[in-house]
CSV table of C-alpha atoms and ligand atoms in Angstrom, one decimal:
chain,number,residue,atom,x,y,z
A,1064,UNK,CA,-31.5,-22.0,12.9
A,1065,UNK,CA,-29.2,-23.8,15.3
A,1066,UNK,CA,-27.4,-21.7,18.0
A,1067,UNK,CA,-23.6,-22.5,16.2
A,1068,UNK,CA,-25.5,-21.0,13.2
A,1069,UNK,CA,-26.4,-17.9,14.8
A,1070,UNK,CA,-23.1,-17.3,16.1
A,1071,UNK,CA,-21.1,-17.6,13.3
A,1072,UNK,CA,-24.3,-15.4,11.5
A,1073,UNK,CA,-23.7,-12.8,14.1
A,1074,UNK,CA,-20.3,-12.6,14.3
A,1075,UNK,CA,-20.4,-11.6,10.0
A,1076,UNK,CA,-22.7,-9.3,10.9
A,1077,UNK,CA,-20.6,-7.4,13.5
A,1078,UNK,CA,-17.9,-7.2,11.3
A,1079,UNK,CA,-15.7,-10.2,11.8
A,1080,UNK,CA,-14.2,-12.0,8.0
A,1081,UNK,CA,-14.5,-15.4,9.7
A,1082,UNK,CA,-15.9,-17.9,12.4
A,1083,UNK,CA,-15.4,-20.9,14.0
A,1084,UNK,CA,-16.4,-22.9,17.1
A,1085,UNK,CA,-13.9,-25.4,19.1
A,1086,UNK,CA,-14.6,-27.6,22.2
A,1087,UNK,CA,-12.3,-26.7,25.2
A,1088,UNK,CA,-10.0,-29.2,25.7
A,1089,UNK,CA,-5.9,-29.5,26.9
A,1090,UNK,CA,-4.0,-29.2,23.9
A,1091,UNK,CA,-1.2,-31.6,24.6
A,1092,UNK,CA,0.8,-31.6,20.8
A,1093,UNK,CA,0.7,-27.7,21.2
A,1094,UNK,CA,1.7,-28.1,25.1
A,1095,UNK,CA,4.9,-30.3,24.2
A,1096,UNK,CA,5.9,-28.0,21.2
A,1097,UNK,CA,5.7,-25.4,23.2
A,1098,UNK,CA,7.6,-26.8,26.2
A,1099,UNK,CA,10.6,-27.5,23.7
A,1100,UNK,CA,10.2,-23.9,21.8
A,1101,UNK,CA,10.7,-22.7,25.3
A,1102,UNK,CA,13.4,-24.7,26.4
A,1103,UNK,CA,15.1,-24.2,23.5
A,1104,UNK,CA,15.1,-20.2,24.1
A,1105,UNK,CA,13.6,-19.3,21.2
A,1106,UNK,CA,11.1,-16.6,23.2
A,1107,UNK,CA,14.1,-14.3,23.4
A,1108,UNK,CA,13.5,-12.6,26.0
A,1109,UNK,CA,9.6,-12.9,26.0
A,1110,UNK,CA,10.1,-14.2,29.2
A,1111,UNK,CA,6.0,-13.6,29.8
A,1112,UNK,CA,5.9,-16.6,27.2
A,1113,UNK,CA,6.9,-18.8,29.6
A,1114,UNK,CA,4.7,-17.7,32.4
A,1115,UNK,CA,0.5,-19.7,32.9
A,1116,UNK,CA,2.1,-22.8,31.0
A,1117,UNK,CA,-0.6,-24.8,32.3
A,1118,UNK,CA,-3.6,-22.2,31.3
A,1119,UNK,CA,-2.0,-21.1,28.4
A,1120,UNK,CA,-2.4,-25.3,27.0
A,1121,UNK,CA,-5.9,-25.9,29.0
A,1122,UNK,CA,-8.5,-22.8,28.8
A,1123,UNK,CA,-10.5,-24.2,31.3
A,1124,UNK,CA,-7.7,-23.4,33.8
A,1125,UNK,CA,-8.1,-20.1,32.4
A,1126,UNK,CA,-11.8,-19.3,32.9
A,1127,UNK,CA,-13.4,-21.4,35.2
A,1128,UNK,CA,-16.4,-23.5,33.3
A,1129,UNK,CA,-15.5,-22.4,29.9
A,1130,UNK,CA,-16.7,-25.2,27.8
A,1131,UNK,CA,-16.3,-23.7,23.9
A,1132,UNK,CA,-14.2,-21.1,21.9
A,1133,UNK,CA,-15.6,-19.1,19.1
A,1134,UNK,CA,-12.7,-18.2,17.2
A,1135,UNK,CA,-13.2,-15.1,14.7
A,1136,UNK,CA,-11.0,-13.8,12.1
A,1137,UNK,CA,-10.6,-10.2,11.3
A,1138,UNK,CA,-9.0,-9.2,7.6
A,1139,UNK,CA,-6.4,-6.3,7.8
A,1140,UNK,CA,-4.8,-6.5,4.5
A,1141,UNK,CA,-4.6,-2.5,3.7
A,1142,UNK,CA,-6.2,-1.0,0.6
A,1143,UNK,CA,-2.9,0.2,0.1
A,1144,UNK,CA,1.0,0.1,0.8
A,1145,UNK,CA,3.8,2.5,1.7
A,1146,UNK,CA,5.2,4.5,-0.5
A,1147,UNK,CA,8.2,2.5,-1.9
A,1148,UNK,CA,11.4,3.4,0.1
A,1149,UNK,CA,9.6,4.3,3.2
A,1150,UNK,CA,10.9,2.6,6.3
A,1151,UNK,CA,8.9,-0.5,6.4
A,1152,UNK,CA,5.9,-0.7,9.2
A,1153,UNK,CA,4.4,-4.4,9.3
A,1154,UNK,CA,0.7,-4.1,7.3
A,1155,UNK,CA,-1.4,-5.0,11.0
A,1156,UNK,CA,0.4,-1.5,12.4
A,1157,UNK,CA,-1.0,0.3,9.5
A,1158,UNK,CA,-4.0,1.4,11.2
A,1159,UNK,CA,-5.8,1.2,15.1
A,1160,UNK,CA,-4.6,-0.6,17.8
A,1161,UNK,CA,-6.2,-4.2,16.7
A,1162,UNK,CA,-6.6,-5.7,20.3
A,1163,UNK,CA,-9.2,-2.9,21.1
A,1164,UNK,CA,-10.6,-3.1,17.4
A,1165,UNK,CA,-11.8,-6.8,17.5
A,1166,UNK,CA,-12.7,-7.1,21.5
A,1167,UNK,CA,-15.4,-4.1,21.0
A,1168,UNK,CA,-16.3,-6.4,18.5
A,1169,UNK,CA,-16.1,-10.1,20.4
A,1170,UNK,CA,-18.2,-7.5,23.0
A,1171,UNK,CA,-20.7,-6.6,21.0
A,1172,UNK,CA,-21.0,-10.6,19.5
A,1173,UNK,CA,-21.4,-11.4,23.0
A,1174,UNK,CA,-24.3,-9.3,23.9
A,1175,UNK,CA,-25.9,-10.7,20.5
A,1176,UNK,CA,-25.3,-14.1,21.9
A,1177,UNK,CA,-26.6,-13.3,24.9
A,1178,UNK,CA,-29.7,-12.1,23.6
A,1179,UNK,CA,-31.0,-15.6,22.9
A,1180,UNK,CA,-28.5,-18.2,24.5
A,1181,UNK,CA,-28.7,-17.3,28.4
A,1182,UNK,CA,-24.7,-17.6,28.6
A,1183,UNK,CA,-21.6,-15.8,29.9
A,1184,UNK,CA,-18.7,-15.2,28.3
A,1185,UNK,CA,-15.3,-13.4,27.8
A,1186,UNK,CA,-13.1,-11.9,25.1
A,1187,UNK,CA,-9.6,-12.7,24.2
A,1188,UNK,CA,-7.3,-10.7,21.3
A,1189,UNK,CA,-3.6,-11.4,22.3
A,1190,UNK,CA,-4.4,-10.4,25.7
A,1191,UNK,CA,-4.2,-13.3,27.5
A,1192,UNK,CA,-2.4,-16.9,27.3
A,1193,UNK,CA,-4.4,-18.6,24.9
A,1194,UNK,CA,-2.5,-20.6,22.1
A,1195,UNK,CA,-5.0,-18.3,19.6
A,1196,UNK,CA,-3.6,-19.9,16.3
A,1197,UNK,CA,-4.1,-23.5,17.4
A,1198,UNK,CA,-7.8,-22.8,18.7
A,1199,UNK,CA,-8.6,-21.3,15.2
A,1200,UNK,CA,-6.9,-24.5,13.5
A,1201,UNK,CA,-8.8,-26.3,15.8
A,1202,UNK,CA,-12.0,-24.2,15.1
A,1203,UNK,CA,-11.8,-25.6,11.4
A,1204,UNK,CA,-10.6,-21.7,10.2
A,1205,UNK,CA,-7.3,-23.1,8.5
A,1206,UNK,CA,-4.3,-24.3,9.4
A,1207,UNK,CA,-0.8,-23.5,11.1
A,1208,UNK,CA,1.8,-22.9,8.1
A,1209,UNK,CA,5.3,-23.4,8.2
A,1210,UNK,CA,5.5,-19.8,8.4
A,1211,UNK,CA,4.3,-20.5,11.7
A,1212,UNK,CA,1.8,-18.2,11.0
A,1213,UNK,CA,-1.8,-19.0,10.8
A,1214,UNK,CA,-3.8,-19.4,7.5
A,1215,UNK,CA,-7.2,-19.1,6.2
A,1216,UNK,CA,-7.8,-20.2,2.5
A,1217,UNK,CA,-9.1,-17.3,1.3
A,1218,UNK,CA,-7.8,-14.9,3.8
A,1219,UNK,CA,-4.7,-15.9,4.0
A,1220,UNK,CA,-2.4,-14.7,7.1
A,1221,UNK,CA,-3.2,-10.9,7.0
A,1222,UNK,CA,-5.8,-11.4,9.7
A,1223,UNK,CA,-6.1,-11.1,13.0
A,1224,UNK,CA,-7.6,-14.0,15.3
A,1225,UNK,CA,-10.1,-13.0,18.3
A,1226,UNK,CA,-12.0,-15.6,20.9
A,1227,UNK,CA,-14.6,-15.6,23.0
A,1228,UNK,CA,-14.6,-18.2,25.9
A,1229,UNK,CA,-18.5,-19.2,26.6
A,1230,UNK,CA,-19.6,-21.3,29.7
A,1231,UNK,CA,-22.2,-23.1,27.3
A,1232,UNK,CA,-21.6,-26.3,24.8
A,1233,UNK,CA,-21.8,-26.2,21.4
A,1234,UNK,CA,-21.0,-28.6,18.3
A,1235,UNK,CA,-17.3,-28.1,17.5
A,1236,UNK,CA,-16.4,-27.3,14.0
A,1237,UNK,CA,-13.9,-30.3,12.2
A,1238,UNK,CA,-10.5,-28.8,12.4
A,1239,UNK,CA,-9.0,-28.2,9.0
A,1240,UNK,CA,-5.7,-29.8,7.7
A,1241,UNK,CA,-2.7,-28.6,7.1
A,1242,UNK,CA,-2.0,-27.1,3.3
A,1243,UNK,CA,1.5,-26.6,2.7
A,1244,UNK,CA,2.4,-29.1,0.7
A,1245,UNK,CA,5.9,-29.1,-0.4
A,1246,UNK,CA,5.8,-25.0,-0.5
A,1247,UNK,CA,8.5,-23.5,1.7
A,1248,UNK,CA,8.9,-20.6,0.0
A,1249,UNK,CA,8.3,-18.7,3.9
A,1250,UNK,CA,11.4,-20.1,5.0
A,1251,UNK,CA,13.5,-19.5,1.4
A,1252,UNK,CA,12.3,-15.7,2.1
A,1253,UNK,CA,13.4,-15.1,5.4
A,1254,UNK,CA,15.7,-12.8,4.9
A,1255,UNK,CA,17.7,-13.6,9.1
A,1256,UNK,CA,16.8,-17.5,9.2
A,1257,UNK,CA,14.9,-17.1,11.8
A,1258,UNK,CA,12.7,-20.0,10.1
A,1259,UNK,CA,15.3,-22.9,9.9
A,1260,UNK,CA,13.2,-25.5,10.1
A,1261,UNK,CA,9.5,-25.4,9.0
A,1262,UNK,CA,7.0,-24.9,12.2
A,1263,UNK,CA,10.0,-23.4,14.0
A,1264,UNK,CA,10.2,-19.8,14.4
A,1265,UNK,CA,13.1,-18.9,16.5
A,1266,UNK,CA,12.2,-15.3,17.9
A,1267,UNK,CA,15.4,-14.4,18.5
A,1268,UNK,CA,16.8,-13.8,14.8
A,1269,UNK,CA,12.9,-13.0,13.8
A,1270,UNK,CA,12.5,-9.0,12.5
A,1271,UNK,CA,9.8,-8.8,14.2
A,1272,UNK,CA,11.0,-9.7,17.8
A,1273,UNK,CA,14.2,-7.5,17.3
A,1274,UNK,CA,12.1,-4.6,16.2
A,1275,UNK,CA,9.1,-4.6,18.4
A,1276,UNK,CA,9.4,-7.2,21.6
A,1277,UNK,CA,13.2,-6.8,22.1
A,1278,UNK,CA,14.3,-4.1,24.7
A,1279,UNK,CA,18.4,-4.6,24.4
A,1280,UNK,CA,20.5,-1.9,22.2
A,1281,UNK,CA,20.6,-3.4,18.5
A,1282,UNK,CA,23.9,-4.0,17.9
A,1283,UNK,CA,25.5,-3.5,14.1
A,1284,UNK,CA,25.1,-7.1,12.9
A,1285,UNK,CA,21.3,-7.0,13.8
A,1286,UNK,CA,20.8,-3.1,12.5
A,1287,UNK,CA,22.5,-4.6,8.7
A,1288,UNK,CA,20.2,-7.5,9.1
A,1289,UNK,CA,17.1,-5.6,9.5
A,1290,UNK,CA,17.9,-3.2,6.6
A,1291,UNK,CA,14.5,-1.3,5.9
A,1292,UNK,CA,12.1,-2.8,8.5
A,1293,UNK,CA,11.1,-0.5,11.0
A,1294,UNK,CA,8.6,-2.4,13.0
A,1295,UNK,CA,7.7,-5.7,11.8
A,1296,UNK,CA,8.1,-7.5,9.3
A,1297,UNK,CA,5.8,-9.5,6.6
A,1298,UNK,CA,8.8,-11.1,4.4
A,1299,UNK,CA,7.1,-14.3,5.3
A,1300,UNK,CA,3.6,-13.6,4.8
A,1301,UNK,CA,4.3,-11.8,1.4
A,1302,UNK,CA,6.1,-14.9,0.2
A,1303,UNK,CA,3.0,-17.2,0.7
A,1304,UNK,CA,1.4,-18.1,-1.9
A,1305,UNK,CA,-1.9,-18.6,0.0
A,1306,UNK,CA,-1.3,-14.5,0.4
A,1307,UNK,CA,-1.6,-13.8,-2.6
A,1308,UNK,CA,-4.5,-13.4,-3.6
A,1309,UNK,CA,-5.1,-11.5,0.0
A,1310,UNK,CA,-8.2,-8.7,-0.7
A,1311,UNK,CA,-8.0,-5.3,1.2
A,1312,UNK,CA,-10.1,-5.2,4.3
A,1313,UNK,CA,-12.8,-1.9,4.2
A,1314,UNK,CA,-13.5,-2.4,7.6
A,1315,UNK,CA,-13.5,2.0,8.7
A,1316,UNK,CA,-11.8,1.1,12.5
A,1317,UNK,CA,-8.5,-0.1,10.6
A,1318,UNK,CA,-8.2,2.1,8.4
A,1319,UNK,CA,-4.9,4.1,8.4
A,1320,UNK,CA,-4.6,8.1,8.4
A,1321,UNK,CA,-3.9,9.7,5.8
A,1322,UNK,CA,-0.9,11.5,7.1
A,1323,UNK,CA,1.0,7.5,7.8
A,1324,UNK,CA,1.6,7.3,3.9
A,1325,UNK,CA,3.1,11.1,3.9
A,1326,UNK,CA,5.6,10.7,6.8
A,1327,UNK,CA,8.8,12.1,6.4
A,1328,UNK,CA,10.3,9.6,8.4
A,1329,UNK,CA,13.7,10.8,8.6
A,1330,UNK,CA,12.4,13.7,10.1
A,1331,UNK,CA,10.2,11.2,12.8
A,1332,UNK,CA,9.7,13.4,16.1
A,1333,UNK,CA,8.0,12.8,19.3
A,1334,UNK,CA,5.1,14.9,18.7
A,1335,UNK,CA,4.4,12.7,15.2
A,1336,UNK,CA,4.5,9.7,17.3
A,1337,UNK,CA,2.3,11.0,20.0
A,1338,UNK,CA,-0.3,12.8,17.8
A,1339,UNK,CA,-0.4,10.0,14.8
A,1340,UNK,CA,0.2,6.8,16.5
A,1341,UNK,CA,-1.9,7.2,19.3
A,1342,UNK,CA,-4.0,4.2,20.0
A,1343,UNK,CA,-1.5,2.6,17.4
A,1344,UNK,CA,0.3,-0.9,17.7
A,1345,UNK,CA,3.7,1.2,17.2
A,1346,UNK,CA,3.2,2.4,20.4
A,1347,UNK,CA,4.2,-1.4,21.6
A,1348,UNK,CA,7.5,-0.5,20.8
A,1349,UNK,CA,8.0,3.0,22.1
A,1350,UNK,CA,9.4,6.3,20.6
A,1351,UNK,CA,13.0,5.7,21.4
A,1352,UNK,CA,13.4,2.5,19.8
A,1353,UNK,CA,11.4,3.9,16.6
A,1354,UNK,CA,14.0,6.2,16.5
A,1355,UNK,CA,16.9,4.5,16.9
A,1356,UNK,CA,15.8,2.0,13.8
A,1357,UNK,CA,15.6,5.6,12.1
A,1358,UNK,CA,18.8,6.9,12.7
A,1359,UNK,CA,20.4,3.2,11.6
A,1360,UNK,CA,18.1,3.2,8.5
A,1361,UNK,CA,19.0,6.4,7.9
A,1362,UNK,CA,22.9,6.8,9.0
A,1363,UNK,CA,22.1,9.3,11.5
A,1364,UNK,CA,22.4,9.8,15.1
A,1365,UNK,CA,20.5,12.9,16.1
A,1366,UNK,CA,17.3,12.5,18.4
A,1367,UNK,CA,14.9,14.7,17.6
A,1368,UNK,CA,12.9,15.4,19.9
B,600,LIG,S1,8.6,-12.2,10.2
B,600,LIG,FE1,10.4,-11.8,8.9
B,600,LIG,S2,12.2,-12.3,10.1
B,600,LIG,FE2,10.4,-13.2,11.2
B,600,LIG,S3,10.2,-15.3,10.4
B,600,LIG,FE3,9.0,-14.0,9.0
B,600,LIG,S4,10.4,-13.4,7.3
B,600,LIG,FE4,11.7,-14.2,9.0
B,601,LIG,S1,4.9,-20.1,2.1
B,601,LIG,FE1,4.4,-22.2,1.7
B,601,LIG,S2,5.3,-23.4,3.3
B,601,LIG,FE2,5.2,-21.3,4.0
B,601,LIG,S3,3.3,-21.1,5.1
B,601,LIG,FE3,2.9,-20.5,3.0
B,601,LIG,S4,2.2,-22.4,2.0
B,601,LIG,FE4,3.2,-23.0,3.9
């Protein structure tokens, strides 16, 4: 068996959906949209996004004598929703914190790897600049939509995307092409027009900026706009057709609590947030601005505490 075999072996057998392998390399169609997405000011105030431009487009400014990317794909389509009505959570917050979820496992892949390549290596889930979607497009796992988002063809966008950066070569996967077609049912869907043009996501009118990155007071306009989203939003994702046929994920660290479904959520206080949401992604967000999308969903003002 070659070694890209065993890798992509391993990596199924820790846990991950998918895996792919991509040469490093500077990225310079990604560097240039990413220059004008930037100086267009569609970060919002993601100012961070702006920051390691040159490692961010070139991992081997990033970690010195990194010469491949294994790219892995985690499912985290839930075996089930919210209760209809409920303020709605974005389905990757359902359950764990996901950038501790799939590093453990890039870890534990890496100490696999180790056992029969002498190599080093690191791991990377949103934690550092990395262009993540373009090095899975790259690592022949699917393709950018229009969404913006990534896509696998059977996984669709519900899945999180993990690397590890290794100091050793390997044979590149054949990056996949683009699937789209003539589809843009994504940007019919969005409900703020956040997605006016296809490829473009401007963060700034995006649910998922407003109620998760962005630290200003919402003001009226925005809190009608967002209507029932609480943190996130998967408008988009739901809309795609390559989504649709998503399968829920059984892996047991993603699994949500019981007690997530059975919120009373107009009755959301401090201790729920700090007992059940934990080592949660929610906790990107904070209590206060939880509540505040409460008490607009909701028509109230009171802070509980
Ligand atoms: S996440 Fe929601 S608001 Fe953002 S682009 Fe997708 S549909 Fe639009
Ligand atoms: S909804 Fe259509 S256009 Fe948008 S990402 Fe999915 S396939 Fe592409």
């Amino acid at each position: 068996m070659d070694n890209e075999t065993f890798i992509k072996n391993a990596a199924l057998e820790v846990g991950f959906d998918a895996c792919g392998i991509a040469a490093t390399d500077f990225l310079p169609k990604d560097a240039a949209y990413l220059q004008q997405w930037l100086a267009d000011g569609c970060h919002g105030e993601m100012h961070y996004m702006a920051n390691h431009f040159g490692k961010r487009t070139d991992p081997r400014l990033l970690v010195e004598n990194a010469k491949s990317i294994v790219v892995v794909l985690m499912n985290y389509f839930p075996q089930c929703l919210q209760p209809s009505g409920a303020p709605l959570v974005a389905k990757y917050a359902y359950g764990a914190d996901y950038h501790f979820v799939v590093k453990n496992k890039l870890n534990e892949l890496l100490v696999q790897i180790q056992q029969r390549i002498p190599c080093e290596g690191i791991a990377f889930c949103d934690s550092a600049p990395i262009l993540e979607r373009c090095w899975a497009q790259r690592a022949g796992l699917g393709w950018i939509g229009k969404s913006n988002l990534f896509i696998h063809p059977t996984l669709g966008s519900y899945c999180f995307i993990g690397e590890l950066l290794l100091d050793i070569a390997l044979k590149p996967d054949e990056p996949m092409a683009e699937r789209c077609g003539q589809c843009r049912k994504c940007l019919d869907a969005c409900p703020t027009n956040a997605l006016s043009h296809p490829y473009r996501l401007d963060a700034r009118r995006c649910i998922s900026y407003l109620t998760i990155e962005y630290r200003g007071k919402l003001e009226d306009i925005y809190n009608e706009m967002l209507e029932n989203h609480l943190f996130g939003c998967d408008v988009c994702l739901d809309a795609c057709p390559w989504n649709a046929k998503a399968k829920a994920n059984f892996h047991a660290e993603l699994q949500p609590q019981e007690a997530f479904f059975q919120l009373d959520w107009s009755r959301f206080t401090r201790g729920q947030f700090n007992n059940l949401f934990k080592n949660s992604p929610l906790r990107r967000a904070g209590y206060r601005k939880l509540k505040d999308r409460l008490n607009a969903i909701y028509g109230t003002s009171t802070i509980t505490q």
